[in-house]
Amino acid sequence: MSLRYSTQLLRRLAIPLVQTSRQAHKRGKATMVSASLRADLGTPSPVITSALPAHHLTAKVIFDSNMTADFKYIWLRDNCQCSKCVDPSTKQKLVDTPALDVNIKPLSLTISENGMLEITWSEDGDIHKSEYDPVWLHKYGQSFMHNSFESDMVDVDQVYQRPEMELWDRTTIWANFPEMSYKEMMESDNGLRQWLDLFYRFGVAVLRGVPTEENKIQEVVKRFAYVKETQYGLTFDVINKPVEGSHLAYTGVALAHHTDMNYREKSPGMQLLHCLKANDPKLSDTDPGGRSFFADGFRIARWLEENEPAAYHVLTSTPVRFAIKNEGQQYSALWPILCTNADGDMTEVHYNNRTMKPLQAPTHVVTPFYHAHKLFSEKLTEQSSGLEFNMVPGDLVAFNNRRVLHGRTAFDATKVDRHLQGCYVDIDEAFSKYDSLRTKQWSTQP
């Protein structure tokens, strides 16, 4: 039996939550794709060896791997792939799903000479024929496989497009530093694909040699998406603003590890920071301050799940209020520190001590929450967990704001001339471009 249980399944089986840490290493490395589906890469296409009616309005399909799947007739009819049911151009469904008979039964169920599953239906006196490719059935039938506990949360259309994310600490990130030249990324699709690949896998990617011109950051974004406008505008300047009520980011104070805008309905997925001005640390006998640092929140969550499962459960199940009032605008939203999907895999981190409001929870939860929060925070700030460096003019760093936490050391604004320009991007736009470039790469390979 697969060890890759979901948290929901564990609860149904009445297995204590603390035991989930045993399965943590088997999950998809924090919202990664199914291991068995990935194992299909490079293997021969599945072949249907037999198909026959089964109980409860079901077709039992047996593949050459001896894997069987029970497909409900209503599911098969709803997902007919013929040109009457799916638009050939847009691939959008034309089937009126609510109009289908939930108890529909086929007239016939056969395997064609070319290995397709063929089903004939009777609908209002007319005959409708459906054909299902075995590769398609195997791809979308993972949830119906016998002896399989694969995630129903997996987007099977992306399984063959994206690699696994790589969780990192200080040692591993420096051994595989995710950087690329601005010129290479901007001038070729291959360079852009490689840079987006770094961003997807590590959650952080650096461009070197970006011209130090204001709004150059928008040109970079236009290579793969568009800038997401927020209450701070299309772009924002991280520079000392000696104005009462200014955001703390616009001062010289230290900013501890955090994710941005947890107080919004949905925090921006991708953030970019472009260094326009900064003191050269090589020209100073002492650290001028203002060093940028990052940490992989997914890796730290994984560590917590494996070593402190009770604390992990508290942080994934306790909603926390994040709010801000800045320059006359007020925002508020409720999130757990660690967000998971139905399988218990990490999807988002929401962590910002500056905008976290007083905890509103049952009394018996308060002490466990503070204990869990402290454990996560201590691991987060360990030197071995982070990536830290001085951004110099021409550096541009992009990071997944729902995975990678960022911050900076303090600096004296009267002595340090530091100017970063930043912006946000809808992360699904960046990943959509990434997927299309990977598909294009495969299609051109011999």
XYZ file of N, CA and C in Angstrom, residues 257-265 267 315 318-325 330-339 349-359 369 373:
126
model
N 12.278 38.171 8.610
C 11.688 37.312 7.585
C 10.173 37.525 7.516
N 9.659 37.625 6.309
C 8.226 37.820 6.149
C 7.799 37.483 4.723
N 6.509 37.322 4.554
C 5.908 37.295 3.226
C 5.041 38.541 3.114
N 4.890 39.059 1.926
C 4.214 40.339 1.721
C 2.696 40.190 1.603
N 2.014 41.201 2.073
C 0.592 41.438 1.828
C -0.303 40.259 2.204
N -0.007 39.649 3.352
C -0.878 38.595 3.867
C -2.246 39.133 4.261
N -2.358 40.448 4.332
C -3.607 41.093 4.712
C -4.554 41.269 3.529
N -4.167 40.777 2.356
C -5.028 40.878 1.175
C -5.824 39.592 0.970
N -6.882 39.684 0.168
C -7.713 38.521 -0.153
C -6.861 37.383 -0.692
N -2.550 37.056 -1.368
C -1.257 37.744 -1.449
C -0.632 37.517 -2.817
N -0.039 25.126 13.364
C 0.183 26.214 12.409
C -0.617 26.040 11.123
N -4.722 26.824 12.580
C -5.122 27.996 13.360
C -5.133 29.253 12.497
N -6.291 29.823 12.207
C -6.344 31.063 11.417
C -5.764 32.234 12.200
N -5.049 33.076 11.502
C -4.424 34.257 12.101
C -4.848 35.484 11.300
N -5.169 36.554 11.998
C -5.578 37.788 11.335
C -4.349 38.628 10.989
N -4.237 39.006 9.712
C -3.205 39.947 9.262
C -3.920 41.216 8.804
N -3.403 42.370 9.200
C -4.057 43.627 8.844
C -3.030 44.745 8.782
N -3.382 45.786 8.034
C -2.504 46.955 7.939
C -3.344 48.192 7.655
N -2.916 49.290 8.209
C -3.484 50.592 7.888
C -2.323 51.479 7.524
N -6.859 50.630 4.584
C -6.880 49.565 5.573
C -7.266 48.250 4.917
N -6.532 47.170 5.271
C -6.781 45.848 4.708
C -6.700 44.818 5.830
N -7.438 43.715 5.659
C -7.460 42.678 6.673
C -7.845 41.349 6.036
N -7.175 40.263 6.437
C -7.483 38.920 5.928
C -7.066 37.890 6.961
N -7.667 36.711 6.850
C -7.450 35.633 7.808
C -6.789 34.455 7.115
N -5.608 34.034 7.634
C -4.878 32.907 7.051
C -4.194 32.095 8.153
N -4.054 30.779 7.964
C -3.111 30.035 8.811
C -1.686 30.420 8.421
N -0.748 30.277 9.327
C 0.657 30.526 8.996
C 1.088 29.598 7.859
N 0.705 28.336 7.932
C 1.025 27.351 6.906
C -0.269 26.854 6.287
N -0.411 27.017 4.986
C -1.607 26.579 4.273
C -1.309 25.277 3.537
N 2.746 29.968 2.503
C 3.199 30.416 3.825
C 2.738 31.856 3.995
N 2.142 32.147 5.144
C 1.753 33.524 5.487
C 2.393 33.857 6.826
N 3.420 34.712 6.757
C 4.219 34.966 7.957
C 4.707 36.402 7.914
N 4.245 37.206 8.852
C 4.713 38.588 8.943
C 4.365 39.113 10.332
N 5.353 39.177 11.187
C 5.115 39.573 12.569
C 4.623 41.009 12.679
N 5.002 41.848 11.692
C 4.623 43.260 11.741
C 3.134 43.472 11.482
N 2.511 42.588 10.728
C 1.095 42.777 10.387
C 0.183 41.735 11.031
N 0.744 40.863 11.870
C -0.063 39.846 12.549
C -0.782 40.486 13.739
N -2.097 40.370 13.759
C -2.902 40.977 14.805
C -3.040 40.015 16.000
N -3.607 40.475 17.124
C -3.767 39.602 18.290
C -4.518 38.316 17.931
N -3.980 37.213 18.370
C -4.572 35.914 18.071
C -5.971 35.806 18.676
N -0.130 27.494 20.113
C 0.163 28.316 18.935
C 1.476 29.068 19.116
N 4.654 28.661 16.813
C 5.159 29.843 16.099
C 6.628 30.076 16.431
